Short mmCIF file of C-alpha atoms and ligand atoms in Angstrom, two decimals:
data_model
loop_
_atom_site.label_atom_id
_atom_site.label_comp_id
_atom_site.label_asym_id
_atom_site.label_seq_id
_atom_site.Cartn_x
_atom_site.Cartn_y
_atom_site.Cartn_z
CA UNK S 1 0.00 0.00 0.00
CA UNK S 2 2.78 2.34 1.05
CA UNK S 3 4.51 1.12 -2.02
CA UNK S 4 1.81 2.01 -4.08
CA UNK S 5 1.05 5.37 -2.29
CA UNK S 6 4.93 6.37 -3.23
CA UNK S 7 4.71 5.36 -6.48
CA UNK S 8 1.51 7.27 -7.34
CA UNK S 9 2.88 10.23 -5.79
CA UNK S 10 5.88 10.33 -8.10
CA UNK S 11 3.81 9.75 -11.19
CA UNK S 12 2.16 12.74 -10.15
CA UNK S 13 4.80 14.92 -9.27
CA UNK S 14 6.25 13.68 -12.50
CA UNK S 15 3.55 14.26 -14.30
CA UNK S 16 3.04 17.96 -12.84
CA UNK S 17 6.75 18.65 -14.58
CA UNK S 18 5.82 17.82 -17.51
CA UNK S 19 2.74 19.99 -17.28
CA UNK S 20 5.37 22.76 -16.20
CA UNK S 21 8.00 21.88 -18.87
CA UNK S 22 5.27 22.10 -21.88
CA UNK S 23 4.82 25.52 -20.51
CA UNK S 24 8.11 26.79 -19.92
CA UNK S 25 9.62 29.28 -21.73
CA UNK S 26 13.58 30.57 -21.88
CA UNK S 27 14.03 33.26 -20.50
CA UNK S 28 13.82 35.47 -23.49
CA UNK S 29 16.79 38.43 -23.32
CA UNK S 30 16.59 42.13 -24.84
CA UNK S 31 13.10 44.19 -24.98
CA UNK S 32 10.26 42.72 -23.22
CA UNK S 33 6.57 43.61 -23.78
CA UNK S 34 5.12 44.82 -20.80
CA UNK S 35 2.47 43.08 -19.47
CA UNK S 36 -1.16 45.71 -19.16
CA UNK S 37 -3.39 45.12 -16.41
CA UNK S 38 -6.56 44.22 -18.18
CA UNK S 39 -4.55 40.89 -19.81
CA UNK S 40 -3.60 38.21 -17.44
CA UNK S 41 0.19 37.46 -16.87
CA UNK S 42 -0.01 33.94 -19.25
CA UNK S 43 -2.10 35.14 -21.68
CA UNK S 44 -0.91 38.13 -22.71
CA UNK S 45 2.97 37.22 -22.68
CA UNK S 46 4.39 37.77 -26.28
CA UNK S 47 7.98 37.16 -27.44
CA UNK S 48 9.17 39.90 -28.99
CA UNK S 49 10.49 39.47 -32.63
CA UNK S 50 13.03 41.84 -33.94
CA UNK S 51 14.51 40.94 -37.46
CA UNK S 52 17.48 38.81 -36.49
CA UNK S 53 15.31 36.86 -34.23
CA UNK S 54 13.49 33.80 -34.18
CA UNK S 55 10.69 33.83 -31.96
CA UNK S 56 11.69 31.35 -29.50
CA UNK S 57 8.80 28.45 -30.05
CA UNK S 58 10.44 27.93 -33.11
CA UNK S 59 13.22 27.62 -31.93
CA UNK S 60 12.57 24.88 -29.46
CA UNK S 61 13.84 21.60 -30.46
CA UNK S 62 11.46 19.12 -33.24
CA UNK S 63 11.67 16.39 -30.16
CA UNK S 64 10.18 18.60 -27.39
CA UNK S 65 5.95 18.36 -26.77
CA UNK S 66 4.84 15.32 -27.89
CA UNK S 67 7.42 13.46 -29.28
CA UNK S 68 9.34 14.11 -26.16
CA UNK S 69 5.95 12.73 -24.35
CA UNK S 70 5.54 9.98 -26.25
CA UNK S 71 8.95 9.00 -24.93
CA UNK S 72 7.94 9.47 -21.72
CA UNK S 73 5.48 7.55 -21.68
CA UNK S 74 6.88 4.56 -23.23
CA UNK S 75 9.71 4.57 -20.82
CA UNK S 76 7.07 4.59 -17.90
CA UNK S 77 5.93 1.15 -19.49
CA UNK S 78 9.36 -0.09 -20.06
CA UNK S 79 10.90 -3.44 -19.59
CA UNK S 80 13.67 -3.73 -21.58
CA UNK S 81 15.62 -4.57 -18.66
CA UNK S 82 14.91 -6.20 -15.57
CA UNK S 83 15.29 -2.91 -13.69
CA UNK S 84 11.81 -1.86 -14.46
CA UNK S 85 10.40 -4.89 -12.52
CA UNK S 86 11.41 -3.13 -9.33
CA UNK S 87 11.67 0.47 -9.81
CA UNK S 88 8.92 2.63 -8.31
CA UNK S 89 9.62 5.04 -10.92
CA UNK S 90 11.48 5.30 -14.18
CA UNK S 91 13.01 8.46 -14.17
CA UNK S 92 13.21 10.35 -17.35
CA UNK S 93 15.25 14.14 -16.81
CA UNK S 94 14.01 17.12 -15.79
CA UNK S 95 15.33 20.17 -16.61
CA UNK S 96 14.97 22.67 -20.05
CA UNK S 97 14.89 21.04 -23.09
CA UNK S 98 16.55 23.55 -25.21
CA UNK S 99 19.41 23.72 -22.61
CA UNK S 100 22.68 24.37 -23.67
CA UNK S 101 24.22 21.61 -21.68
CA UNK S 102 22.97 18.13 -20.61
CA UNK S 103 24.52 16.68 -17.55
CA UNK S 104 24.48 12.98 -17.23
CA UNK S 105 24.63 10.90 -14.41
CA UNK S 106 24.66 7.17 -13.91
CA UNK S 107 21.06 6.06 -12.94
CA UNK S 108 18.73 7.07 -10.24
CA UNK S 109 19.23 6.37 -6.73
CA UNK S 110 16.83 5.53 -3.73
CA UNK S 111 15.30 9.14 -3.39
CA UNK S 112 15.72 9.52 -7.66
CA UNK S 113 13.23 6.13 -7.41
CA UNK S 114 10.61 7.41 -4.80
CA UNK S 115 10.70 10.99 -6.65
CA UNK S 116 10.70 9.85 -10.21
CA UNK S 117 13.63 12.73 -10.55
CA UNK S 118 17.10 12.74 -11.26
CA UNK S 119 19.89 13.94 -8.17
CA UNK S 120 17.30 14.85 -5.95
CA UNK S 121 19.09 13.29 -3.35
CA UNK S 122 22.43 14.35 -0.98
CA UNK S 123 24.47 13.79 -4.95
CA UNK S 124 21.26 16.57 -6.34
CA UNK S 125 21.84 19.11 -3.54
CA UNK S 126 25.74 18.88 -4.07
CA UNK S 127 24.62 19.05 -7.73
CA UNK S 128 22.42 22.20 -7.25
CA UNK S 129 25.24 23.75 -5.39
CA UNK S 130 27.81 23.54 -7.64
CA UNK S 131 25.22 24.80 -10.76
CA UNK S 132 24.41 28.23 -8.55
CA UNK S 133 27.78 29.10 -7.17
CA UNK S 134 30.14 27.94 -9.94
CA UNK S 135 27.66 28.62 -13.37
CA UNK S 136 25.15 31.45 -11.62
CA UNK S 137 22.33 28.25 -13.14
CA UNK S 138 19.24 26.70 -11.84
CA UNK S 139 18.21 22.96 -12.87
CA UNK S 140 15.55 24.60 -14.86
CA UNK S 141 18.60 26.20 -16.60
CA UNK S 142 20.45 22.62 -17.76
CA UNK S 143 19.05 19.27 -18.58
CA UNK S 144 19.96 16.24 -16.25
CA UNK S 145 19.71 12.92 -17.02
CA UNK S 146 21.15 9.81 -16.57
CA UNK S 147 22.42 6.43 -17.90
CA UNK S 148 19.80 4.19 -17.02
CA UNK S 149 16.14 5.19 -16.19
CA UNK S 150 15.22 2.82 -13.51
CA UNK S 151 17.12 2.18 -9.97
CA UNK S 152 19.74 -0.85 -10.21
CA UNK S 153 19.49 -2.07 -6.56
CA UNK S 154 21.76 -4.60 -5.21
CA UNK S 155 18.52 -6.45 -3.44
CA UNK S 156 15.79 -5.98 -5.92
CA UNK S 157 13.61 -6.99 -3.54
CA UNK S 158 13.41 -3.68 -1.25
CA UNK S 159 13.15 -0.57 -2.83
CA UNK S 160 12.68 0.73 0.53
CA UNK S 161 16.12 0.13 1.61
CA UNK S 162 18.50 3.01 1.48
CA UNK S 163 22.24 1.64 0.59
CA UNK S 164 20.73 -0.51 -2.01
CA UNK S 165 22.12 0.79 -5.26
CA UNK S 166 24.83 -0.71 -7.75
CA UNK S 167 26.30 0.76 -11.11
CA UNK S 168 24.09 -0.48 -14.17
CA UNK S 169 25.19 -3.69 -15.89
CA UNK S 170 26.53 -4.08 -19.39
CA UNK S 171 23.03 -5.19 -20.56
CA UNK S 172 21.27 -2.71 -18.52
CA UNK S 173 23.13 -0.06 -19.99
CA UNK S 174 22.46 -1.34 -23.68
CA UNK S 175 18.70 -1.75 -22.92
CA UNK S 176 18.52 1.71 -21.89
CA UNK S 177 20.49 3.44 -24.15
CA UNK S 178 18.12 4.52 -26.96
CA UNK S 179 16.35 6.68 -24.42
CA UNK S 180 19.03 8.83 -23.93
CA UNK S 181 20.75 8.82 -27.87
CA UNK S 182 16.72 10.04 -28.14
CA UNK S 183 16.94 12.48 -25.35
CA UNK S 184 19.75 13.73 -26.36
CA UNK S 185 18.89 14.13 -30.37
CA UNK S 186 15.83 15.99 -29.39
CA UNK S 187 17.92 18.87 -27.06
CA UNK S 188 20.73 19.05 -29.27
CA UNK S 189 22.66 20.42 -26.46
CA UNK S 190 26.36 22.40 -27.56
CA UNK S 191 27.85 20.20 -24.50
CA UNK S 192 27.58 17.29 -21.85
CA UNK S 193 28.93 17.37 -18.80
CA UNK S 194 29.56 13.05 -17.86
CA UNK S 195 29.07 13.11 -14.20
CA UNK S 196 31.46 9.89 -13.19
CA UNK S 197 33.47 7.17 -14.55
CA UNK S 198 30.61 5.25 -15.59
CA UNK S 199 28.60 8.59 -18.03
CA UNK S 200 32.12 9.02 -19.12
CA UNK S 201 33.16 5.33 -19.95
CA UNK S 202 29.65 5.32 -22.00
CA UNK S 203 29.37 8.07 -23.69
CA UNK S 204 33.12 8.09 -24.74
CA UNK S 205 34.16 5.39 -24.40
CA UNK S 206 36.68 7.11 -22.14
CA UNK S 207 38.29 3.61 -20.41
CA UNK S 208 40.90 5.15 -18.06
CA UNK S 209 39.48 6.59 -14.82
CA UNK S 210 37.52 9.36 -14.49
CA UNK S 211 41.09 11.49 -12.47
CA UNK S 212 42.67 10.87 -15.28
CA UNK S 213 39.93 11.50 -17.89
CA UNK S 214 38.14 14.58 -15.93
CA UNK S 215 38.54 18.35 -16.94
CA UNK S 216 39.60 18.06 -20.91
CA UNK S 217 36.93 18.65 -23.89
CA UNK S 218 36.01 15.67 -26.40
CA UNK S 219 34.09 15.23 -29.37
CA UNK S 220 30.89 13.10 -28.54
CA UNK S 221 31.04 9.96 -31.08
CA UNK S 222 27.33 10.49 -32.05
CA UNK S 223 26.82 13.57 -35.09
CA UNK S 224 23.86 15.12 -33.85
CA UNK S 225 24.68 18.01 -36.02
CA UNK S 226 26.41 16.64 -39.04
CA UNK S 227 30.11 15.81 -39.89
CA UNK S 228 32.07 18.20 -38.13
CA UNK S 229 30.15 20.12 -35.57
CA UNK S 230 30.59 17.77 -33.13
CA UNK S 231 29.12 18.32 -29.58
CA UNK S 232 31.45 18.45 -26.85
CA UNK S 233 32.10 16.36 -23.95
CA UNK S 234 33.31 17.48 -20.72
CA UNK S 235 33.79 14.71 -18.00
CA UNK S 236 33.71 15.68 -14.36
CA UNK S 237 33.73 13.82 -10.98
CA UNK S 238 30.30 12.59 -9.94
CA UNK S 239 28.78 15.03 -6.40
CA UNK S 240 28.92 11.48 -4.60
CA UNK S 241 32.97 11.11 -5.33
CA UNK S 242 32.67 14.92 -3.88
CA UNK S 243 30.45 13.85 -0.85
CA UNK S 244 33.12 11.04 0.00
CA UNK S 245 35.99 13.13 -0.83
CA UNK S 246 35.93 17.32 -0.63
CA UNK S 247 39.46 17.57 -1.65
CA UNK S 248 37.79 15.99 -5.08
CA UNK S 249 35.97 19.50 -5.14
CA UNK S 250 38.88 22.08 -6.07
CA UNK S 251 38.93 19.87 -9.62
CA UNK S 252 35.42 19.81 -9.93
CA UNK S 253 35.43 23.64 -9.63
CA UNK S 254 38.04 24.10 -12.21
CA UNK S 255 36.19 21.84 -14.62
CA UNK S 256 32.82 24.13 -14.01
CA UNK S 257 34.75 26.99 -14.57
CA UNK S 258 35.73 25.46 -18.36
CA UNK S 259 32.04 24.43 -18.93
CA UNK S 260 31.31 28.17 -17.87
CA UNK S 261 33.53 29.65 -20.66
CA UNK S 262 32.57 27.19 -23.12
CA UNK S 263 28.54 27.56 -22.85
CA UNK S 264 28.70 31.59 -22.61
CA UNK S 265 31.37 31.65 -25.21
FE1 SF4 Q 1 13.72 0.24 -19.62
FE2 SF4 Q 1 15.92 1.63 -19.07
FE3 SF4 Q 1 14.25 1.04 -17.12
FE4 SF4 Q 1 15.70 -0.89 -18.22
S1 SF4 Q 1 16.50 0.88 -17.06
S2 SF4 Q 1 13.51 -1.00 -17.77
S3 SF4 Q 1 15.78 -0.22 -20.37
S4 SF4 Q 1 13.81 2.37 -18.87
N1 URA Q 2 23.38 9.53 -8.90
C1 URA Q 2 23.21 9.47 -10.23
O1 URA Q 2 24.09 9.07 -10.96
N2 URA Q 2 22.06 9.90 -10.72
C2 URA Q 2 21.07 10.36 -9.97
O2 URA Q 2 20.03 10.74 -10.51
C3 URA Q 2 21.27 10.42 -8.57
C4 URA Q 2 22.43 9.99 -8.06
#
């Protein structure tokens, strides 16, 4: 019943992002039209269009609104894998879907699970941290997402435990994988930040650790944008490395500081 209750209650809170992502706009920069008083606030919000821009629907990426939902939903339904037999919730991303950068972690954790959101646990707050003080960003700034969808627990059996997660397998990793190459096709993001050894070994195929990998720019495999315009990868340490080891953080900085000068360049 509790079980249930949980689940249910991340469905909805998942479902009340969505809701709020369909709706969100970027921030749009340069001359806004006031709002009058007889129009309400929603209603009455225009983009302003000068010649050398685009209003900003159209600029929104093809896979955002329903073919984003559509993936969604199918990934609530998934089970590709045997993680979706015991996860309470598949967790998709959250964040703005014409972000500049995605940041992608390994797969969701106990609290990721209950919430049906990605680092929304101890990791998330470090996460959230290091976004405001380093890059001046909110989460509704970036996209986060991560490897696998769906929590890979070490005893299946008890979602309810805390200190029950593992790294993905091999297989789970594979199974999940289209979500994310579809995720990520859709946002088009100029960068990715890999959050850990295992983001990094996947998406780059990066095999020596992540010390040694961290804080240099590569060229992500996949051409989202055609031959040469490749987006670029920028491995970091994962906020749980940082939780277990602060001295970790001094890196981690530097690295934000390179993403910083990268995205506003
Ligand atoms: Fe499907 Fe991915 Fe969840 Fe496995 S982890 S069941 S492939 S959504
Ligand atoms: N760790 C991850 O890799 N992802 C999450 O969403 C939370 C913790």
């Amino acid at each position: 019943m509790k079980r249930e209750l949980k689940k249910l209650a991340g469905e909805l809170a998942a479902y009340i992002r969505t809701v709020d992502e369909d709706t969100y706009m970027p921030p749009v920069t340069g001359n806004q039209l006031p709002v009058t008083s007889n129009q309400s606030q929603v209603a009455s919000y225009q983009l302003p269009v000068t010649s050398n821009q685009l209003p900003v629907a159209s600029r929104r990426p093809p896979g955002d609104g329903a073919e984003m939902a559509a993936l969604i939903e199918e990934m609530k339904q998934c089970r590709k894998c045997l993680l979706g037999n015991s996860r309470l919730n598949a967790v998709f991303g959250v964040g703005n879907t014409a972000a500049k950068v995605v940041f992608v972690g390994e797969g969701p954790g106990f609290d990721e699970d209950h919430r049906g959101e990605p680092f929304v646990g101890r990791s998330g707050a470090l996460l959230d941290k290091i976004l405001d003080t380093v890059l001046g960003l909110k989460r509704s700034d970036v996209y986060i997402a991560n490897i696998v969808k769906c929590h890979p627990m070490v005893n299946p059996e008890n979602p309810e435990a805390r200190g029950n997660d593992r790294p993905p397998t091999p297989e789970e990793i594979s199974a999940c994988r289209p979500y994310l190459d579809k995720q990520l096709s859709f946002i088009k993001p100029k960068c990715i930040v890999t959050l850990g050894s295992v983001a990094t070994r996947v998406l780059l195929g990066v095999t020596q650790g992540i010390s040694l990998a961290r804080g240099k720019w590569y060229d992500y495999p996949v051409e989202l944008f055609g031959p040469g315009h490749p987006i670029k990868v920028l491995p970091t340490y994962h906020p749980a490395a940082l939780l277990r080891n602060p001295n970790l953080k001094r890196d981690t900085w530097e690295d934000m500081k390179m993403l910083k000068a990268f995205i506003e360049k």
